């Protein structure tokens, strides 16, 4: 039996093993990100927004329609500092807003 480094074992344990497991993990992350986003948004806007993805310094937010997207764009300058203070969004350098059905 070959010896394995503890770090390898720990890393392996947390990596998804198949595509379905990766999808479930990403869905859980999106739910967590959405909760964090909604916590810093104004209450009127929060229910209409969800996080689609955080990847490579880019946060993509889905909004139910273009009117809510416009309202979110006006609020972003106030919301960005609070959002970036959260660990999951600390590396975000770009925020994209997409409108359409969630």
mmCIF file of N, CA and C in Angstrom:
data_model
loop_
_atom_site.group_PDB
_atom_site.id
_atom_site.type_symbol
_atom_site.label_atom_id
_atom_site.label_comp_id
_atom_site.label_asym_id
_atom_site.label_seq_id
_atom_site.Cartn_x
_atom_site.Cartn_y
_atom_site.Cartn_z
ATOM 1 N N UNK A 1 0.847 -1.174 0.000
ATOM 2 C CA UNK A 1 0.000 0.000 0.000
ATOM 3 C C UNK A 1 0.897 1.243 0.000
ATOM 4 N N UNK A 2 0.658 2.117 -0.911
ATOM 5 C CA UNK A 2 1.465 3.333 -1.022
ATOM 6 C C UNK A 2 1.071 4.323 0.062
ATOM 7 N N UNK A 3 2.085 5.061 0.555
ATOM 8 C CA UNK A 3 1.815 6.089 1.560
ATOM 9 C C UNK A 3 1.304 7.330 0.858
ATOM 10 N N UNK A 4 0.312 7.979 1.455
ATOM 11 C CA UNK A 4 -0.243 9.189 0.871
ATOM 12 C C UNK A 4 -0.090 10.328 1.865
ATOM 13 N N UNK A 5 0.171 11.464 1.340
ATOM 14 C CA UNK A 5 0.339 12.647 2.157
ATOM 15 C C UNK A 5 -1.034 13.054 2.699
ATOM 16 N N UNK A 6 -1.064 13.482 3.958
ATOM 17 C CA UNK A 6 -2.316 13.872 4.600
ATOM 18 C C UNK A 6 -3.021 14.974 3.808
ATOM 19 N N UNK A 7 -2.262 15.924 3.312
ATOM 20 C CA UNK A 7 -2.858 17.017 2.542
ATOM 21 C C UNK A 7 -3.614 16.486 1.323
ATOM 22 N N UNK A 8 -3.044 15.481 0.650
ATOM 23 C CA UNK A 8 -3.709 14.873 -0.502
ATOM 24 C C UNK A 8 -5.027 14.238 -0.095
ATOM 25 N N UNK A 9 -5.024 13.537 1.013
ATOM 26 C CA UNK A 9 -6.232 12.878 1.492
ATOM 27 C C UNK A 9 -7.312 13.896 1.841
ATOM 28 N N UNK A 10 -6.916 14.980 2.508
ATOM 29 C CA UNK A 10 -7.890 16.000 2.874
ATOM 30 C C UNK A 10 -8.449 16.711 1.644
ATOM 31 N N UNK A 11 -7.590 17.002 0.692
ATOM 32 C CA UNK A 11 -8.032 17.662 -0.533
ATOM 33 C C UNK A 11 -8.966 16.753 -1.308
ATOM 34 N N UNK A 12 -8.610 15.508 -1.418
ATOM 35 C CA UNK A 12 -9.417 14.536 -2.151
ATOM 36 C C UNK A 12 -10.797 14.387 -1.525
ATOM 37 N N UNK A 13 -10.859 14.438 -0.234
ATOM 38 C CA UNK A 13 -12.118 14.244 0.480
ATOM 39 C C UNK A 13 -13.129 15.343 0.146
ATOM 40 N N UNK A 14 -12.649 16.560 -0.135
ATOM 41 C CA UNK A 14 -13.546 17.678 -0.358
ATOM 42 C C UNK A 14 -13.839 17.948 -1.824
ATOM 43 N N UNK A 15 -13.215 17.206 -2.724
ATOM 44 C CA UNK A 15 -13.466 17.402 -4.145
ATOM 45 C C UNK A 15 -14.629 16.511 -4.577
ATOM 46 N N UNK A 16 -15.547 17.087 -5.362
ATOM 47 C CA UNK A 16 -16.658 16.271 -5.876
ATOM 48 C C UNK A 16 -16.119 15.146 -6.762
ATOM 49 N N UNK A 17 -16.741 14.004 -6.685
ATOM 50 C CA UNK A 17 -16.242 12.841 -7.413
ATOM 51 C C UNK A 17 -16.890 12.658 -8.777
ATOM 52 N N UNK A 18 -18.062 13.235 -8.967
ATOM 53 C CA UNK A 18 -18.744 13.057 -10.243
ATOM 54 C C UNK A 18 -19.506 14.332 -10.593
ATOM 55 N N UNK A 19 -20.005 14.436 -11.812
ATOM 56 C CA UNK A 19 -20.698 15.667 -12.238
ATOM 57 C C UNK A 19 -21.904 16.027 -11.371
ATOM 58 N N UNK A 20 -22.667 15.045 -10.962
ATOM 59 C CA UNK A 20 -23.837 15.329 -10.129
ATOM 60 C C UNK A 20 -23.425 15.925 -8.789
ATOM 61 N N UNK A 21 -22.393 15.377 -8.203
ATOM 62 C CA UNK A 21 -21.888 15.888 -6.925
ATOM 63 C C UNK A 21 -21.391 17.326 -7.075
ATOM 64 N N UNK A 22 -20.726 17.625 -8.202
ATOM 65 C CA UNK A 22 -20.276 19.000 -8.468
ATOM 66 C C UNK A 22 -21.466 19.948 -8.590
ATOM 67 N N UNK A 23 -22.522 19.513 -9.285
ATOM 68 C CA UNK A 23 -23.724 20.342 -9.438
ATOM 69 C C UNK A 23 -24.390 20.616 -8.092
ATOM 70 N N UNK A 24 -24.481 19.607 -7.270
ATOM 71 C CA UNK A 24 -25.098 19.768 -5.949
ATOM 72 C C UNK A 24 -24.270 20.722 -5.097
ATOM 73 N N UNK A 25 -22.957 20.593 -5.159
ATOM 74 C CA UNK A 25 -22.078 21.478 -4.393
ATOM 75 C C UNK A 25 -22.223 22.921 -4.887
ATOM 76 N N UNK A 26 -22.256 23.115 -6.205
ATOM 77 C CA UNK A 26 -22.390 24.466 -6.756
ATOM 78 C C UNK A 26 -23.755 25.064 -6.412
ATOM 79 N N UNK A 27 -24.798 24.258 -6.428
ATOM 80 C CA UNK A 27 -26.138 24.745 -6.059
ATOM 81 C C UNK A 27 -26.152 25.210 -4.605
ATOM 82 N N UNK A 28 -25.481 24.476 -3.738
ATOM 83 C CA UNK A 28 -25.407 24.868 -2.324
ATOM 84 C C UNK A 28 -24.626 26.173 -2.180
ATOM 85 N N UNK A 29 -23.544 26.314 -2.948
ATOM 86 C CA UNK A 29 -22.777 27.562 -2.920
ATOM 87 C C UNK A 29 -23.624 28.734 -3.405
ATOM 88 N N UNK A 30 -24.352 28.545 -4.497
ATOM 89 C CA UNK A 30 -25.205 29.617 -5.027
ATOM 90 C C UNK A 30 -26.250 30.049 -3.992
ATOM 91 N N UNK A 31 -26.810 29.090 -3.291
ATOM 92 C CA UNK A 31 -27.796 29.406 -2.258
ATOM 93 C C UNK A 31 -27.166 30.231 -1.135
ATOM 94 N N UNK A 32 -25.971 29.844 -0.718
ATOM 95 C CA UNK A 32 -25.256 30.576 0.327
ATOM 96 C C UNK A 32 -24.908 31.990 -0.143
ATOM 97 N N UNK A 33 -24.394 32.099 -1.383
ATOM 98 C CA UNK A 33 -24.053 33.410 -1.930
ATOM 99 C C UNK A 33 -25.281 34.308 -2.022
ATOM 100 N N UNK A 34 -26.403 33.730 -2.430
ATOM 101 C CA UNK A 34 -27.640 34.506 -2.564
ATOM 102 C C UNK A 34 -28.099 35.030 -1.205
ATOM 103 N N UNK A 35 -28.014 34.210 -0.182
ATOM 104 C CA UNK A 35 -28.377 34.651 1.172
ATOM 105 C C UNK A 35 -27.498 35.820 1.612
ATOM 106 N N UNK A 36 -26.201 35.718 1.333
ATOM 107 C CA UNK A 36 -25.282 36.793 1.713
ATOM 108 C C UNK A 36 -25.588 38.070 0.928
ATOM 109 N N UNK A 37 -25.838 37.933 -0.367
ATOM 110 C CA UNK A 37 -26.177 39.094 -1.194
ATOM 111 C C UNK A 37 -27.438 39.771 -0.683
ATOM 112 N N UNK A 38 -28.474 38.990 -0.451
ATOM 113 C CA UNK A 38 -29.757 39.550 -0.002
ATOM 114 C C UNK A 38 -29.644 40.230 1.352
ATOM 115 N N UNK A 39 -28.706 39.788 2.176
ATOM 116 C CA UNK A 39 -28.522 40.396 3.498
ATOM 117 C C UNK A 39 -28.007 41.830 3.401
ATOM 118 N N UNK A 40 -27.288 42.168 2.324
ATOM 119 C CA UNK A 40 -26.742 43.520 2.200
ATOM 120 C C UNK A 40 -27.566 44.411 1.256
ATOM 121 N N UNK A 41 -28.536 43.825 0.569
ATOM 122 C CA UNK A 41 -29.379 44.603 -0.335
ATOM 123 C C UNK A 41 -30.537 45.249 0.414
ATOM 124 N N UNK A 42 -31.080 46.346 -0.111
ATOM 125 C CA UNK A 42 -32.276 46.924 0.486
ATOM 126 C C UNK A 42 -33.423 45.897 0.444
ATOM 127 N N UNK A 43 -34.259 45.854 1.467
ATOM 128 C CA UNK A 43 -35.321 44.840 1.550
ATOM 129 C C UNK A 43 -36.262 44.809 0.345
ATOM 130 N N UNK A 44 -36.489 45.939 -0.289
ATOM 131 C CA UNK A 44 -37.398 45.956 -1.433
ATOM 132 C C UNK A 44 -36.809 45.235 -2.643
ATOM 133 N N UNK A 45 -35.507 45.257 -2.784
ATOM 134 C CA UNK A 45 -34.843 44.672 -3.953
ATOM 135 C C UNK A 45 -34.439 43.220 -3.709
ATOM 136 N N UNK A 46 -34.063 42.891 -2.504
ATOM 137 C CA UNK A 46 -33.464 41.592 -2.173
ATOM 138 C C UNK A 46 -34.218 40.369 -2.703
ATOM 139 N N UNK A 47 -35.540 40.280 -2.551
ATOM 140 C CA UNK A 47 -36.214 39.053 -3.015
ATOM 141 C C UNK A 47 -36.187 38.850 -4.525
ATOM 142 N N UNK A 48 -35.841 39.871 -5.265
ATOM 143 C CA UNK A 48 -35.862 39.812 -6.718
ATOM 144 C C UNK A 48 -34.500 39.479 -7.317
ATOM 145 N N UNK A 49 -33.500 39.240 -6.464
ATOM 146 C CA UNK A 49 -32.129 39.002 -6.920
ATOM 147 C C UNK A 49 -31.605 37.667 -6.407
ATOM 148 N N UNK A 50 -30.763 37.045 -7.217
ATOM 149 C CA UNK A 50 -30.060 35.844 -6.769
ATOM 150 C C UNK A 50 -28.698 35.791 -7.456
ATOM 151 N N UNK A 51 -27.770 35.118 -6.816
ATOM 152 C CA UNK A 51 -26.430 34.986 -7.380
ATOM 153 C C UNK A 51 -26.435 33.819 -8.359
ATOM 154 N N UNK A 52 -25.984 34.091 -9.575
ATOM 155 C CA UNK A 52 -25.862 33.042 -10.583
ATOM 156 C C UNK A 52 -24.512 32.351 -10.470
ATOM 157 N N UNK A 53 -23.457 33.162 -10.240
ATOM 158 C CA UNK A 53 -22.124 32.579 -10.173
ATOM 159 C C UNK A 53 -21.127 33.584 -9.612
ATOM 160 N N UNK A 54 -20.074 33.064 -9.022
ATOM 161 C CA UNK A 54 -18.902 33.846 -8.626
ATOM 162 C C UNK A 54 -17.719 33.078 -9.188
ATOM 163 N N UNK A 55 -17.037 33.702 -10.167
ATOM 164 C CA UNK A 55 -15.940 32.992 -10.819
ATOM 165 C C UNK A 55 -14.940 33.994 -11.365
ATOM 166 N N UNK A 56 -13.674 33.776 -11.049
ATOM 167 C CA UNK A 56 -12.617 34.604 -11.598
ATOM 168 C C UNK A 56 -12.767 36.082 -11.304
ATOM 169 N N UNK A 57 -13.215 36.427 -10.119
ATOM 170 C CA UNK A 57 -13.368 37.833 -9.764
ATOM 171 C C UNK A 57 -14.642 38.462 -10.290
ATOM 172 N N UNK A 58 -15.498 37.675 -10.926
ATOM 173 C CA UNK A 58 -16.740 38.196 -11.485
ATOM 174 C C UNK A 58 -17.940 37.619 -10.739
ATOM 175 N N UNK A 59 -18.781 38.506 -10.255
ATOM 176 C CA UNK A 59 -20.032 38.131 -9.618
ATOM 177 C C UNK A 59 -21.148 38.384 -10.624
ATOM 178 N N UNK A 60 -21.946 37.365 -10.896
ATOM 179 C CA UNK A 60 -23.081 37.516 -11.794
ATOM 180 C C UNK A 60 -24.351 37.399 -10.966
ATOM 181 N N UNK A 61 -25.173 38.439 -11.039
ATOM 182 C CA UNK A 61 -26.425 38.487 -10.293
ATOM 183 C C UNK A 61 -27.582 38.408 -11.282
ATOM 184 N N UNK A 62 -28.526 37.508 -11.030
ATOM 185 C CA UNK A 62 -29.735 37.429 -11.837
ATOM 186 C C UNK A 62 -30.849 38.186 -11.117
ATOM 187 N N UNK A 63 -31.570 38.980 -11.884
ATOM 188 C CA UNK A 63 -32.679 39.775 -11.369
ATOM 189 C C UNK A 63 -33.906 39.418 -12.206
ATOM 190 N N UNK A 64 -35.092 39.407 -11.579
ATOM 191 C CA UNK A 64 -36.283 38.908 -12.257
ATOM 192 C C UNK A 64 -36.655 39.665 -13.522
ATOM 193 N N UNK A 65 -36.475 40.975 -13.560
ATOM 194 C CA UNK A 65 -36.765 41.721 -14.780
ATOM 195 C C UNK A 65 -35.932 42.996 -14.841
ATOM 196 N N UNK A 66 -36.037 43.689 -15.952
ATOM 197 C CA UNK A 66 -35.162 44.840 -16.186
ATOM 198 C C UNK A 66 -35.426 46.002 -15.238
ATOM 199 N N UNK A 67 -36.646 46.148 -14.754
ATOM 200 C CA UNK A 67 -36.904 47.255 -13.822
ATOM 201 C C UNK A 67 -36.176 47.037 -12.497
ATOM 202 N N UNK A 68 -36.138 45.802 -12.015
ATOM 203 C CA UNK A 68 -35.396 45.504 -10.790
ATOM 204 C C UNK A 68 -33.896 45.587 -11.045
ATOM 205 N N UNK A 69 -33.466 45.229 -12.246
ATOM 206 C CA UNK A 69 -32.046 45.351 -12.597
ATOM 207 C C UNK A 69 -31.613 46.810 -12.535
ATOM 208 N N UNK A 70 -32.473 47.703 -13.035
ATOM 209 C CA UNK A 70 -32.167 49.136 -13.000
ATOM 210 C C UNK A 70 -32.063 49.627 -11.558
ATOM 211 N N UNK A 71 -33.004 49.208 -10.729
ATOM 212 C CA UNK A 71 -32.963 49.609 -9.317
ATOM 213 C C UNK A 71 -31.698 49.097 -8.639
ATOM 214 N N UNK A 72 -31.311 47.868 -8.965
ATOM 215 C CA UNK A 72 -30.090 47.296 -8.385
ATOM 216 C C UNK A 72 -28.862 48.080 -8.838
ATOM 217 N N UNK A 73 -28.815 48.461 -10.092
ATOM 218 C CA UNK A 73 -27.669 49.240 -10.598
ATOM 219 C C UNK A 73 -27.516 50.552 -9.841
ATOM 220 N N UNK A 74 -28.638 51.192 -9.504
ATOM 221 C CA UNK A 74 -28.575 52.437 -8.737
ATOM 222 C C UNK A 74 -28.099 52.201 -7.303
ATOM 223 N N UNK A 75 -28.389 51.033 -6.754
ATOM 224 C CA UNK A 75 -28.018 50.719 -5.369
ATOM 225 C C UNK A 75 -26.597 50.171 -5.238
ATOM 226 N N UNK A 76 -26.029 49.659 -6.328
ATOM 227 C CA UNK A 76 -24.714 49.010 -6.247
ATOM 228 C C UNK A 76 -23.624 49.850 -5.603
ATOM 229 N N UNK A 77 -23.500 51.147 -5.914
ATOM 230 C CA UNK A 77 -22.432 51.913 -5.253
ATOM 231 C C UNK A 77 -22.522 51.900 -3.729
ATOM 232 N N UNK A 78 -23.735 51.819 -3.200
ATOM 233 C CA UNK A 78 -23.908 51.759 -1.736
ATOM 234 C C UNK A 78 -23.681 50.349 -1.199
ATOM 235 N N UNK A 79 -24.003 49.355 -2.003
ATOM 236 C CA UNK A 79 -23.978 47.958 -1.567
ATOM 237 C C UNK A 79 -22.597 47.316 -1.722
ATOM 238 N N UNK A 80 -21.844 47.726 -2.729
ATOM 239 C CA UNK A 80 -20.553 47.080 -3.027
ATOM 240 C C UNK A 80 -19.595 46.996 -1.841
ATOM 241 N N UNK A 81 -19.386 48.066 -1.061
ATOM 242 C CA UNK A 81 -18.456 47.937 0.070
ATOM 243 C C UNK A 81 -18.881 46.863 1.076
ATOM 244 N N UNK A 82 -20.167 46.800 1.372
ATOM 245 C CA UNK A 82 -20.655 45.779 2.311
ATOM 246 C C UNK A 82 -20.517 44.385 1.717
ATOM 247 N N UNK A 83 -20.768 44.277 0.437
ATOM 248 C CA UNK A 83 -20.664 42.992 -0.242
ATOM 249 C C UNK A 83 -19.215 42.500 -0.258
ATOM 250 N N UNK A 84 -18.296 43.390 -0.569
ATOM 251 C CA UNK A 84 -16.882 42.997 -0.642
ATOM 252 C C UNK A 84 -16.282 42.721 0.738
ATOM 253 N N UNK A 85 -16.938 43.181 1.786
ATOM 254 C CA UNK A 85 -16.446 42.879 3.126
ATOM 255 C C UNK A 85 -16.744 41.430 3.526
ATOM 256 N N UNK A 86 -17.632 40.776 2.780
ATOM 257 C CA UNK A 86 -17.938 39.372 3.034
ATOM 258 C C UNK A 86 -16.870 38.497 2.384
ATOM 259 N N UNK A 87 -16.473 37.468 3.061
ATOM 260 C CA UNK A 87 -15.387 36.619 2.589
ATOM 261 C C UNK A 87 -15.576 36.042 1.196
ATOM 262 N N UNK A 88 -16.776 35.590 0.884
ATOM 263 C CA UNK A 88 -17.016 34.965 -0.420
ATOM 264 C C UNK A 88 -16.930 35.950 -1.579
ATOM 265 N N UNK A 89 -17.060 37.243 -1.286
ATOM 266 C CA UNK A 89 -17.051 38.253 -2.342
ATOM 267 C C UNK A 89 -15.840 39.185 -2.264
ATOM 268 N N UNK A 90 -14.889 38.860 -1.441
ATOM 269 C CA UNK A 90 -13.731 39.734 -1.225
ATOM 270 C C UNK A 90 -12.905 39.936 -2.495
ATOM 271 N N UNK A 91 -12.850 38.942 -3.353
ATOM 272 C CA UNK A 91 -12.036 39.024 -4.565
ATOM 273 C C UNK A 91 -12.813 39.504 -5.792
ATOM 274 N N UNK A 92 -14.058 39.884 -5.612
ATOM 275 C CA UNK A 92 -14.879 40.320 -6.738
ATOM 276 C C UNK A 92 -14.375 41.673 -7.248
ATOM 277 N N UNK A 93 -14.105 41.727 -8.539
ATOM 278 C CA UNK A 93 -13.668 42.973 -9.170
ATOM 279 C C UNK A 93 -14.673 43.464 -10.201
ATOM 280 N N UNK A 94 -15.606 42.598 -10.567
ATOM 281 C CA UNK A 94 -16.621 42.949 -11.565
ATOM 282 C C UNK A 94 -17.960 42.378 -11.145
ATOM 283 N N UNK A 95 -19.009 43.175 -11.303
ATOM 284 C CA UNK A 95 -20.356 42.700 -11.008
ATOM 285 C C UNK A 95 -21.188 42.839 -12.278
ATOM 286 N N UNK A 96 -21.762 41.724 -12.701
ATOM 287 C CA UNK A 96 -22.647 41.709 -13.863
ATOM 288 C C UNK A 96 -24.067 41.478 -13.396
ATOM 289 N N UNK A 97 -24.988 42.177 -14.012
ATOM 290 C CA UNK A 97 -26.397 42.018 -13.673
ATOM 291 C C UNK A 97 -27.106 41.513 -14.923
ATOM 292 N N UNK A 98 -27.802 40.411 -14.783
ATOM 293 C CA UNK A 98 -28.566 39.821 -15.865
ATOM 294 C C UNK A 98 -30.032 39.776 -15.453
ATOM 295 N N UNK A 99 -30.901 40.161 -16.355
ATOM 296 C CA UNK A 99 -32.329 40.114 -16.028
ATOM 297 C C UNK A 99 -33.006 39.008 -16.807
ATOM 298 N N UNK A 100 -34.084 38.523 -16.246
ATOM 299 C CA UNK A 100 -34.846 37.424 -16.841
ATOM 300 C C UNK A 100 -35.368 36.541 -15.725
ATOM 301 N N UNK A 101 -36.086 35.516 -16.069
ATOM 302 C CA UNK A 101 -36.664 34.625 -15.074
ATOM 303 C C UNK A 101 -35.559 33.968 -14.249
ATOM 304 N N UNK A 102 -35.791 33.884 -12.944
ATOM 305 C CA UNK A 102 -34.813 33.243 -12.047
ATOM 306 C C UNK A 102 -34.956 31.740 -12.083
#
